[in-house]
Amino acid sequence: MNITNAIRKICSKPVLMYNLDGDFVAEFPSVNAAADHIGVNHSAVTMVLTGKHRTAGGGSGNRNTGYTFRYKN
């Protein structure tokens, strides 16, 4: 593990994933892990976490699919 990855691991915040009904789906150790799981760029998940987008994932630009994310407190 290089120094950059070590710092990322220390500074990562756990992320919780929910479906559109608000049901808990999964917990991830970081934004990157959540993004990798649903097959999107990490910025898509970050946009949801910061309130700039409502969902991430779901494909085809369909706003009625995907997941919502929150940082674990």
Tab-separated table of C-alpha atoms in Angstrom:
chain	number	residue	atom	x	y	z
A	1	MET	CA	0.000	0.000	0.000
A	2	ASN	CA	1.455	3.369	-0.964
A	3	ILE	CA	1.211	6.509	1.167
A	4	THR	CA	-1.696	7.978	-0.836
A	5	ASN	CA	-3.821	4.876	-0.368
A	6	ALA	CA	-2.935	4.760	3.334
A	7	ILE	CA	-4.086	8.370	3.784
A	8	ARG	CA	-7.318	7.683	1.877
A	9	LYS	CA	-8.033	4.707	4.095
A	10	ILE	CA	-7.508	6.738	7.267
A	11	CYS	CA	-9.556	9.719	6.027
A	12	SER	CA	-12.427	7.775	4.446
A	13	LYS	CA	-15.907	8.179	5.870
A	14	PRO	CA	-18.352	5.263	5.839
A	15	VAL	CA	-21.231	5.705	3.390
A	16	LEU	CA	-24.730	4.236	3.661
A	17	MET	CA	-26.737	3.350	0.543
A	18	TYR	CA	-30.549	3.401	0.397
A	19	ASN	CA	-33.038	2.543	-2.341
A	20	LEU	CA	-35.595	5.102	-3.477
A	21	ASP	CA	-38.117	3.819	-0.923
A	22	GLY	CA	-35.670	4.763	1.833
A	23	ASP	CA	-34.778	1.167	2.692
A	24	PHE	CA	-31.198	0.526	3.780
A	25	VAL	CA	-29.284	-1.451	1.136
A	26	ALA	CA	-25.603	-1.505	2.106
A	27	GLU	CA	-22.757	0.147	3.989
A	28	PHE	CA	-19.412	0.973	2.381
A	29	PRO	CA	-16.124	2.108	3.918
A	30	SER	CA	-15.798	5.003	1.451
A	31	VAL	CA	-17.351	6.953	-1.398
A	32	ASN	CA	-15.080	5.120	-3.836
A	33	ALA	CA	-16.225	1.712	-2.605
A	34	ALA	CA	-19.889	2.714	-2.975
A	35	ALA	CA	-19.284	4.088	-6.463
A	36	ASP	CA	-17.407	0.958	-7.535
A	37	HIS	CA	-20.274	-1.210	-6.275
A	38	ILE	CA	-22.905	0.509	-8.436
A	39	GLY	CA	-20.564	1.147	-11.366
A	40	VAL	CA	-20.378	4.934	-11.392
A	41	ASN	CA	-17.668	7.540	-10.945
A	42	HIS	CA	-17.088	8.576	-7.322
A	43	SER	CA	-18.206	12.110	-8.178
A	44	ALA	CA	-21.763	10.837	-8.808
A	45	VAL	CA	-22.004	9.558	-5.232
A	46	THR	CA	-20.376	12.720	-3.896
A	47	MET	CA	-22.998	14.824	-5.715
A	48	VAL	CA	-25.740	12.918	-3.877
A	49	LEU	CA	-23.955	13.268	-0.534
A	50	THR	CA	-23.643	17.038	-1.002
A	51	GLY	CA	-27.261	17.449	-2.139
A	52	LYS	CA	-26.491	18.440	-5.726
A	53	HIS	CA	-28.167	15.301	-7.128
A	54	ARG	CA	-30.969	13.189	-5.732
A	55	THR	CA	-29.712	9.770	-6.882
A	56	ALA	CA	-26.731	7.989	-8.406
A	57	GLY	CA	-26.701	4.815	-10.442
A	58	GLY	CA	-29.682	3.278	-12.148
A	59	GLY	CA	-28.379	3.842	-15.665
A	60	SER	CA	-29.829	5.479	-18.760
A	61	GLY	CA	-30.337	8.821	-17.020
A	62	ASN	CA	-33.647	7.619	-15.595
A	63	ARG	CA	-34.369	9.825	-12.589
A	64	ASN	CA	-36.715	7.236	-11.079
A	65	THR	CA	-33.972	4.663	-10.532
A	66	GLY	CA	-30.746	4.552	-8.615
A	67	TYR	CA	-29.763	4.990	-5.010
A	68	THR	CA	-29.430	7.705	-2.457
A	69	PHE	CA	-26.470	7.967	-0.087
A	70	ARG	CA	-25.690	9.391	3.349
A	71	TYR	CA	-22.550	9.544	5.410
A	72	LYS	CA	-22.673	7.273	8.432
A	73	ASN	CA	-22.661	9.306	11.643
